[in-house]
PDB file of C-alpha atoms in Angstrom:
ATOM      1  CA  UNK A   1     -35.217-131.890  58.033  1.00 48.00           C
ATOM      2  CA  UNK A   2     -32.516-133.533  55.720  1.00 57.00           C
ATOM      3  CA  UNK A   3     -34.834-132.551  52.514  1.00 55.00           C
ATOM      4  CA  UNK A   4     -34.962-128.991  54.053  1.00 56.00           C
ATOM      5  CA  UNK A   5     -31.209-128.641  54.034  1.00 45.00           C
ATOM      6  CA  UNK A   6     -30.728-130.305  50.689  1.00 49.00           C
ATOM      7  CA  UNK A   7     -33.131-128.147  49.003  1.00 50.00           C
ATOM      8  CA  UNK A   8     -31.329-124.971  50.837  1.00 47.00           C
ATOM      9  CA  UNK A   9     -27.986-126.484  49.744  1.00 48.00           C
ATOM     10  CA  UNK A  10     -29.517-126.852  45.880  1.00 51.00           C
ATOM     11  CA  UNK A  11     -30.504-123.460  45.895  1.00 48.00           C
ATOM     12  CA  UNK A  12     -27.274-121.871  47.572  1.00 45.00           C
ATOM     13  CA  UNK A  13     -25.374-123.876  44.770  1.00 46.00           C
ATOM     14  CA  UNK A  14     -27.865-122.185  41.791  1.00 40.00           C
ATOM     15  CA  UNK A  15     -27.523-119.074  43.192  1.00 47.00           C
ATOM     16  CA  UNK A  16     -23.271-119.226  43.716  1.00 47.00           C
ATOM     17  CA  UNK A  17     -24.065-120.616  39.407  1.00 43.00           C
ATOM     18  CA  UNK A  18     -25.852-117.629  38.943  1.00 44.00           C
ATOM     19  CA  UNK A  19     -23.618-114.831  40.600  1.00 53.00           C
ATOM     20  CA  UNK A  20     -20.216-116.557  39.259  1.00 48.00           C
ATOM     21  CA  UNK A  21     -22.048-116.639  35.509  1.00 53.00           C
ATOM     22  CA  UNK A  22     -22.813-113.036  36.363  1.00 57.00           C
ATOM     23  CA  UNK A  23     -19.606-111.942  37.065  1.00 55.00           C
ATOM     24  CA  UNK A  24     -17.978-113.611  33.781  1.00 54.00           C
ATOM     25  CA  UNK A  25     -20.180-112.250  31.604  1.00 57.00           C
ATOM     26  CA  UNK A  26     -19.146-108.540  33.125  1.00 56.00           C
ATOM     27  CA  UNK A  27     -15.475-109.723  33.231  1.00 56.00           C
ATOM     28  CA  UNK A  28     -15.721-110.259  28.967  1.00 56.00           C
ATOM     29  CA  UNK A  29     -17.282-107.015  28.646  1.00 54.00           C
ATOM     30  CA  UNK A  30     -14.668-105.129  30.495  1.00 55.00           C
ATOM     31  CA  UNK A  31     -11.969-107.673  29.064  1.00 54.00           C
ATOM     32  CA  UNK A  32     -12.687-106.814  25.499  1.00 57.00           C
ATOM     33  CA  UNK A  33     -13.041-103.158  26.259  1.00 56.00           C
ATOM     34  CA  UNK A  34      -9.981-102.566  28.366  1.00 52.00           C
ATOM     35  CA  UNK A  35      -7.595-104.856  26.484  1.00 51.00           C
ATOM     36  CA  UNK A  36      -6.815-107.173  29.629  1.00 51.00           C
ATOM     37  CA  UNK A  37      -6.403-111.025  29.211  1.00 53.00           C
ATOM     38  CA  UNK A  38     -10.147-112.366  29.924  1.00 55.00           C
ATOM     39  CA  UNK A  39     -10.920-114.495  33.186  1.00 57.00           C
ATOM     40  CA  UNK A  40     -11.301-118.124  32.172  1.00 60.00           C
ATOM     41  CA  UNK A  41     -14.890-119.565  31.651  1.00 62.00           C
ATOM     42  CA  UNK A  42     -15.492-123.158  33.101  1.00 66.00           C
ATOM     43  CA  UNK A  43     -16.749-126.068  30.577  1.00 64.00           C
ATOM     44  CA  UNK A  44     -20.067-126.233  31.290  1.00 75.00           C
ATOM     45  CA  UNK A  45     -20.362-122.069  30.884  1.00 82.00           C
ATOM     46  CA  UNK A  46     -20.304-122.911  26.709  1.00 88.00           C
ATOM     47  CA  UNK A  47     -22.762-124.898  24.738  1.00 93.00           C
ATOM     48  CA  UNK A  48     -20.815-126.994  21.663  1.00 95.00           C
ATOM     49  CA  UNK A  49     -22.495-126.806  18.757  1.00 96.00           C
ATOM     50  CA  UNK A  50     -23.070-129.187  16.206  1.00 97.00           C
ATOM     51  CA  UNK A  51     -19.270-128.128  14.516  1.00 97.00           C
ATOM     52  CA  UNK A  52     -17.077-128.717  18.055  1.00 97.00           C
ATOM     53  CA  UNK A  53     -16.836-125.120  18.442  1.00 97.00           C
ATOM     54  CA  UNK A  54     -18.117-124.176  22.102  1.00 97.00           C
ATOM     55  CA  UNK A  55     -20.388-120.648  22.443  1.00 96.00           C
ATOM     56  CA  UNK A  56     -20.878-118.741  25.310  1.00 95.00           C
ATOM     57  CA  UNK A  57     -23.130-115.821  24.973  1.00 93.00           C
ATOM     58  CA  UNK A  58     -22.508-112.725  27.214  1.00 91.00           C
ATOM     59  CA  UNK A  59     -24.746-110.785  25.743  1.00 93.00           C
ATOM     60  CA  UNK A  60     -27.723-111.640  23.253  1.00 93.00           C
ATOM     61  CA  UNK A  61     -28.039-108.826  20.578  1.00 95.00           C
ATOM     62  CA  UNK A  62     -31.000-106.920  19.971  1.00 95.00           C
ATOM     63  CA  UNK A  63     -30.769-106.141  16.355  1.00 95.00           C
ATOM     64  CA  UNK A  64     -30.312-108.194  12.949  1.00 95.00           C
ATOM     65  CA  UNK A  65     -28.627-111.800  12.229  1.00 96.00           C
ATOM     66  CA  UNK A  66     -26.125-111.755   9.738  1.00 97.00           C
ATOM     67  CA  UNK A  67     -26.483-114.146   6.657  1.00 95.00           C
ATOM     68  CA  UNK A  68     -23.898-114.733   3.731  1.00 93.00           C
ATOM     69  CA  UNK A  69     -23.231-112.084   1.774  1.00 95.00           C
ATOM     70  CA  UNK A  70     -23.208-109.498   4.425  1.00 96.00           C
ATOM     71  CA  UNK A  71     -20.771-107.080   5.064  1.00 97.00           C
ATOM     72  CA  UNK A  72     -20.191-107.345   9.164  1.00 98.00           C
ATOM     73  CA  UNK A  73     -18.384-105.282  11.617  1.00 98.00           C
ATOM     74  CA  UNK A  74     -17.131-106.328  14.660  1.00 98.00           C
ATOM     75  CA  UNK A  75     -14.276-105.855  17.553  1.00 97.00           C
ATOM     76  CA  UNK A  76     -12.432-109.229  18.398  1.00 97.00           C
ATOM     77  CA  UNK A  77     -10.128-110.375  21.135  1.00 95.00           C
ATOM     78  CA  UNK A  78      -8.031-113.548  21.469  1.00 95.00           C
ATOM     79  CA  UNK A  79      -5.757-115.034  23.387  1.00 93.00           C
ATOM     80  CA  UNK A  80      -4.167-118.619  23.612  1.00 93.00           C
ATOM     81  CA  UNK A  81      -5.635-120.225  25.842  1.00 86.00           C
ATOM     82  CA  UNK A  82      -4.373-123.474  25.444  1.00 73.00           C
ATOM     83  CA  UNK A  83      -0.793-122.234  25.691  1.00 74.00           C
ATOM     84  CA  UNK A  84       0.115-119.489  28.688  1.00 79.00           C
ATOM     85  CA  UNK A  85      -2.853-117.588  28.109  1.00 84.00           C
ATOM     86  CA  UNK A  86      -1.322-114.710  25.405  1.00 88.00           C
ATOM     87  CA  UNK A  87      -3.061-112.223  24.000  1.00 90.00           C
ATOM     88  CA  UNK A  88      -3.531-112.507  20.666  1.00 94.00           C
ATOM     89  CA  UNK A  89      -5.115-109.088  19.782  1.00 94.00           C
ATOM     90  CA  UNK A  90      -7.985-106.449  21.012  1.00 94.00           C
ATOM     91  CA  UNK A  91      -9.034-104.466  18.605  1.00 95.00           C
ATOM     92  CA  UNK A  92     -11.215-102.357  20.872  1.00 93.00           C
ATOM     93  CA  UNK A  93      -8.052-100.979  22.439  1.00 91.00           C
ATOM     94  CA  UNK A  94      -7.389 -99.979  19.302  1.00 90.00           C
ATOM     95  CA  UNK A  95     -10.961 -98.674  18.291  1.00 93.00           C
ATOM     96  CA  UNK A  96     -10.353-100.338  14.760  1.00 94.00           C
ATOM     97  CA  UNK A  97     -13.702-102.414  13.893  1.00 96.00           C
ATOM     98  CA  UNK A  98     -12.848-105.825  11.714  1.00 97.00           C
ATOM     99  CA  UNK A  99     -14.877-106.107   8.616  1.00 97.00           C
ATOM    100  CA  UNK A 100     -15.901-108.785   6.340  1.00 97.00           C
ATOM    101  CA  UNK A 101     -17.749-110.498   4.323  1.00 97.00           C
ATOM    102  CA  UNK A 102     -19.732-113.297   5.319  1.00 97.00           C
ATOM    103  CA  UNK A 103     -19.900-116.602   3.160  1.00 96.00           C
ATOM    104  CA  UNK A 104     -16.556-115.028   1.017  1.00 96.00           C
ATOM    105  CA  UNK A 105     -13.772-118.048   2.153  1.00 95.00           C
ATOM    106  CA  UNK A 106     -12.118-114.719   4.440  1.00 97.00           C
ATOM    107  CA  UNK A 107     -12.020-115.896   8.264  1.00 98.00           C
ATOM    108  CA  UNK A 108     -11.414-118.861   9.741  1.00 98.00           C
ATOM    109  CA  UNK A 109     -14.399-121.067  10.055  1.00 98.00           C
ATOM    110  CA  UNK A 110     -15.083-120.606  13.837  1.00 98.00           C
ATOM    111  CA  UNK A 111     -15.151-117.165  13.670  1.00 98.00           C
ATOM    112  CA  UNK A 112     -17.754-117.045  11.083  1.00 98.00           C
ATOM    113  CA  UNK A 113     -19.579-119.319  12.529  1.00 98.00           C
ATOM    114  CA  UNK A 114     -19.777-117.370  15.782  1.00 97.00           C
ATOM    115  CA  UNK A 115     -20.711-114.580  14.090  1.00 98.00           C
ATOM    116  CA  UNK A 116     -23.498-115.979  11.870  1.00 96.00           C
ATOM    117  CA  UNK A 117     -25.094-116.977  15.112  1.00 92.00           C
ATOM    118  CA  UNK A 118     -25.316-113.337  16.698  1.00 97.00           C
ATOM    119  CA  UNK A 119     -27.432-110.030  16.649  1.00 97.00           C
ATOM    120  CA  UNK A 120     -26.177-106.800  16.076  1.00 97.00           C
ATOM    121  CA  UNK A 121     -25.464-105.649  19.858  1.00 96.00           C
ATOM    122  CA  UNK A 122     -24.303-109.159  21.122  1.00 96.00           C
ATOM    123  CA  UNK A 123     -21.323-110.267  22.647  1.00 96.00           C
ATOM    124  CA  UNK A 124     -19.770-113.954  22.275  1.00 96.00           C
ATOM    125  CA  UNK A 125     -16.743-115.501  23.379  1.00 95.00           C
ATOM    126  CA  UNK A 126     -15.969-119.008  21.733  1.00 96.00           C
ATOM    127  CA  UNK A 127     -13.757-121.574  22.001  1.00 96.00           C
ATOM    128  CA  UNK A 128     -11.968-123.761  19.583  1.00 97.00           C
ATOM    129  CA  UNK A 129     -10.323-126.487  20.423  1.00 96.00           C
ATOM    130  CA  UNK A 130      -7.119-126.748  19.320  1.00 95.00           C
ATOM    131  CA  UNK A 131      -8.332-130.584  18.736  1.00 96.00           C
ATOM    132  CA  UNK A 132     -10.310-128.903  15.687  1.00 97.00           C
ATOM    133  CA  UNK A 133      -8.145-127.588  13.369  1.00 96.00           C
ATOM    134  CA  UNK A 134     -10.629-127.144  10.717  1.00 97.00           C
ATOM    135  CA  UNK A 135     -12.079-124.363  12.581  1.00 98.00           C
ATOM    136  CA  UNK A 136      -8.708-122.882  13.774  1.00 98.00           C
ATOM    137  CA  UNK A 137      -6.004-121.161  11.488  1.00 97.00           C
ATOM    138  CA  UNK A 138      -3.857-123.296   9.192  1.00 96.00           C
ATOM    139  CA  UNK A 139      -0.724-124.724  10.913  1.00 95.00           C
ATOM    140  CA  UNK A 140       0.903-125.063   7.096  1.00 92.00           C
ATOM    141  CA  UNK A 141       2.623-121.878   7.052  1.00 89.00           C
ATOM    142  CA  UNK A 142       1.814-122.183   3.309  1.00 87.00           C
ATOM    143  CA  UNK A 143      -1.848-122.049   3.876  1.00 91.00           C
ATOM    144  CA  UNK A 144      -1.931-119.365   6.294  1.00 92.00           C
ATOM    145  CA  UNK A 145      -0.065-117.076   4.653  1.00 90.00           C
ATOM    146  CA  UNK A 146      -0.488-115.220   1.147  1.00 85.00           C
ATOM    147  CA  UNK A 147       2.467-113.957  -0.916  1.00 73.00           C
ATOM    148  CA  UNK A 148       1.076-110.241  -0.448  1.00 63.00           C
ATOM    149  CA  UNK A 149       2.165-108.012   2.444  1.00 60.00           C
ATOM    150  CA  UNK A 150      -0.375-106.369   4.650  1.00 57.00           C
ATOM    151  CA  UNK A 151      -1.469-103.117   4.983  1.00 59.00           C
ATOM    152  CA  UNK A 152       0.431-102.659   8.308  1.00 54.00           C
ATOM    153  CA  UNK A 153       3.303-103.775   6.643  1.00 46.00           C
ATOM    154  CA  UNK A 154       5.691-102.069   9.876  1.00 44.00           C
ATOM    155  CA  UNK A 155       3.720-104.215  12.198  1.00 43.00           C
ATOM    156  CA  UNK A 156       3.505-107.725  10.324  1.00 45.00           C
ATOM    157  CA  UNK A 157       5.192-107.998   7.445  1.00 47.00           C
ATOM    158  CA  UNK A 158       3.176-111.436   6.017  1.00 77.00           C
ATOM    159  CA  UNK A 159      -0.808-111.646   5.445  1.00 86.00           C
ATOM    160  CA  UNK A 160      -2.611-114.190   6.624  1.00 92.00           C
ATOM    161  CA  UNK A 161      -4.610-116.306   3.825  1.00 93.00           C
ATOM    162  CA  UNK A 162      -8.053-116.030   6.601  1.00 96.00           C
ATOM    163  CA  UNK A 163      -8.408-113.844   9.343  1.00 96.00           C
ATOM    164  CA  UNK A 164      -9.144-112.187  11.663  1.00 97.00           C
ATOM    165  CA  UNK A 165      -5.019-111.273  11.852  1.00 94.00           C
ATOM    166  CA  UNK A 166      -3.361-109.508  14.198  1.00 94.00           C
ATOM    167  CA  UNK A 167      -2.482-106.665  13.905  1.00 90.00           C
ATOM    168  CA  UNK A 168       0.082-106.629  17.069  1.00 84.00           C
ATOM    169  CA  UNK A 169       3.867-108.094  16.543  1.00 86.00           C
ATOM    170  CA  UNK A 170       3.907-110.056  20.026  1.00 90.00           C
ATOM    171  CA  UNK A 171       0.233-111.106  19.453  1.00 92.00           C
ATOM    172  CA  UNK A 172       0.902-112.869  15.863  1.00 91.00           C
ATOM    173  CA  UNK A 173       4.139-114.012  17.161  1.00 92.00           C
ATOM    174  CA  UNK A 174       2.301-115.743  20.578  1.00 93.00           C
ATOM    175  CA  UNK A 175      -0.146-117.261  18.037  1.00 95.00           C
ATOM    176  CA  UNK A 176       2.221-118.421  15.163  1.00 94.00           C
ATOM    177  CA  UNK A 177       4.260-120.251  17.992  1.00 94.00           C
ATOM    178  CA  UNK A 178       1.112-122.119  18.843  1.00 95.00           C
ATOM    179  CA  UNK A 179       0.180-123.360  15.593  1.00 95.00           C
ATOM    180  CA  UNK A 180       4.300-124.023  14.430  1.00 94.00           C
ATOM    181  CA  UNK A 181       5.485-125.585  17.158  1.00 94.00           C
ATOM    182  CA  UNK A 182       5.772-129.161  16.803  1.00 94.00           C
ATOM    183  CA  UNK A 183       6.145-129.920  20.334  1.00 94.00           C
ATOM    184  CA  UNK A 184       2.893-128.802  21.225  1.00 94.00           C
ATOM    185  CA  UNK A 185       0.127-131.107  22.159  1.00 93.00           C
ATOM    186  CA  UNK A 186      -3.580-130.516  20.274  1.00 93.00           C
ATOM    187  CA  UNK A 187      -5.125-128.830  23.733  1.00 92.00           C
ATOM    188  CA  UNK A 188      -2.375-126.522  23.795  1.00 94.00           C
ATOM    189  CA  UNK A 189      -3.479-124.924  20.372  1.00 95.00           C
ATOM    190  CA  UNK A 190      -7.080-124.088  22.150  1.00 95.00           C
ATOM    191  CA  UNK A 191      -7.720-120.470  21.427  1.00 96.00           C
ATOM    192  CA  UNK A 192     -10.200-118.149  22.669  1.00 95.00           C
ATOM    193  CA  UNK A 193     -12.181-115.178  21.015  1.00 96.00           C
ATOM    194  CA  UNK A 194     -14.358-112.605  22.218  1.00 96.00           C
ATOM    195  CA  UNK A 195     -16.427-111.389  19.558  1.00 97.00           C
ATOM    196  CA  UNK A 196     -18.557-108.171  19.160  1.00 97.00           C
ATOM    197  CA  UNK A 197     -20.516-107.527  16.380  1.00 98.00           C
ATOM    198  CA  UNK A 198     -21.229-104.048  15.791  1.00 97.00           C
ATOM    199  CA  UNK A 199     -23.034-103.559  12.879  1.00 96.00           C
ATOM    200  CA  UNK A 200     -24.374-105.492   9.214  1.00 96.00           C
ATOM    201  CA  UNK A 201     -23.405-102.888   6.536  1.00 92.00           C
ATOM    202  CA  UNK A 202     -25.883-101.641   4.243  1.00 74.00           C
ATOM    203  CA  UNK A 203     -28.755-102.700   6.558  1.00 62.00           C
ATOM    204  CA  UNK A 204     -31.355 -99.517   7.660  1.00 54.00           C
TER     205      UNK A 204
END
């Protein structure tokens, strides 16, 4: 009897896992679309790859895999998650795709590593820990900004040296106060994407 109600409690507890997993990876889709700050994902929900940057996938892409040298398109969101949960910046709000080029020094490194690991059609949300800041923007002010202004010059003002930037006042600000301020333990710098990728230019 006590191995019947174990195995019923097992599979009760798989199937909560299952319905709970189900209901995040909805909750990123409609996040990203609808511009809302995401619901949190618990620790074991991402896989940690190889770098320290943690993948969850939300949705595995049916069409090509980038490689360097591509021109990719894709809608981000972000918020700091380490630090009051701020959003960062949805571009699907917006309905203004980020491009770039992969392999050309012009994101930060989690983001392009996130995105070399997709298909056109998926949908990934990564971490990275603010414990990595090799992944993460620059917290030198020097190094994350460029001496140019950027195109949105009414909205920013500065351009970062590696994207994706902001393109939102009180998003840039609620992520420049992460990386500048001092006070600020390593964990608190932990931000979050959501990552899209729409399409690999020049690819029939």
């Amino acid at each position: 009897m006590d191995s019947e109600v174990a195995s019923t409690t097992r599979c009760e507890s798989i199937s909560g896992l299952i319905t709970r997993r189900e209901g995040l990876m909805g909750g990123i889709v409609t996040a990203l679309a609808s511009g809302v700050v995401a619901a949190p994902a618990h620790a074991d929900d991402f896989v940690r790859t190889s770098t320290g940057l943690k993948v969850l996938e939300a949705k595995i892409g049916d069409g090509e895999s980038p490689k360097k040298g591509d021109t990719v398109v894709v809608h981000w969101s972000a918020y700091t998650s380490g630090y009051q949960g701020k959003r960062v910046d949805n571009t699907s709000v917006r309905d203004e795709p980020f491009v770039f080029t992969v392999g050309n020094n012009e994101v930060i490194a989690g983001f392009e590593e996130a995105v070399l690991g997709m298909n056109v059609g998926g949908l990934r949300r990564i971490e990275i820990p603010g414990e990595l800041p090799e992944l993460s923007y620059p917290r030198d002010r020097k190094e994350r900004f460029t001496d140019l202004l950027s195109e949105k010059q009414s909205v920013i003002g500065i351009k970062y040296r590696y994207g994706p930037q902001p393109s939102e006042f009180g998003g840039q600000r609620a992520l420049d106060f992460v990386l500048d301020n001092p006070t600020l333990q390593p964990f608190n710098r932990t931000l979050v994407f959501d990552i899209r990728l729409l399409n690999i230019r020049g690819r029939k």
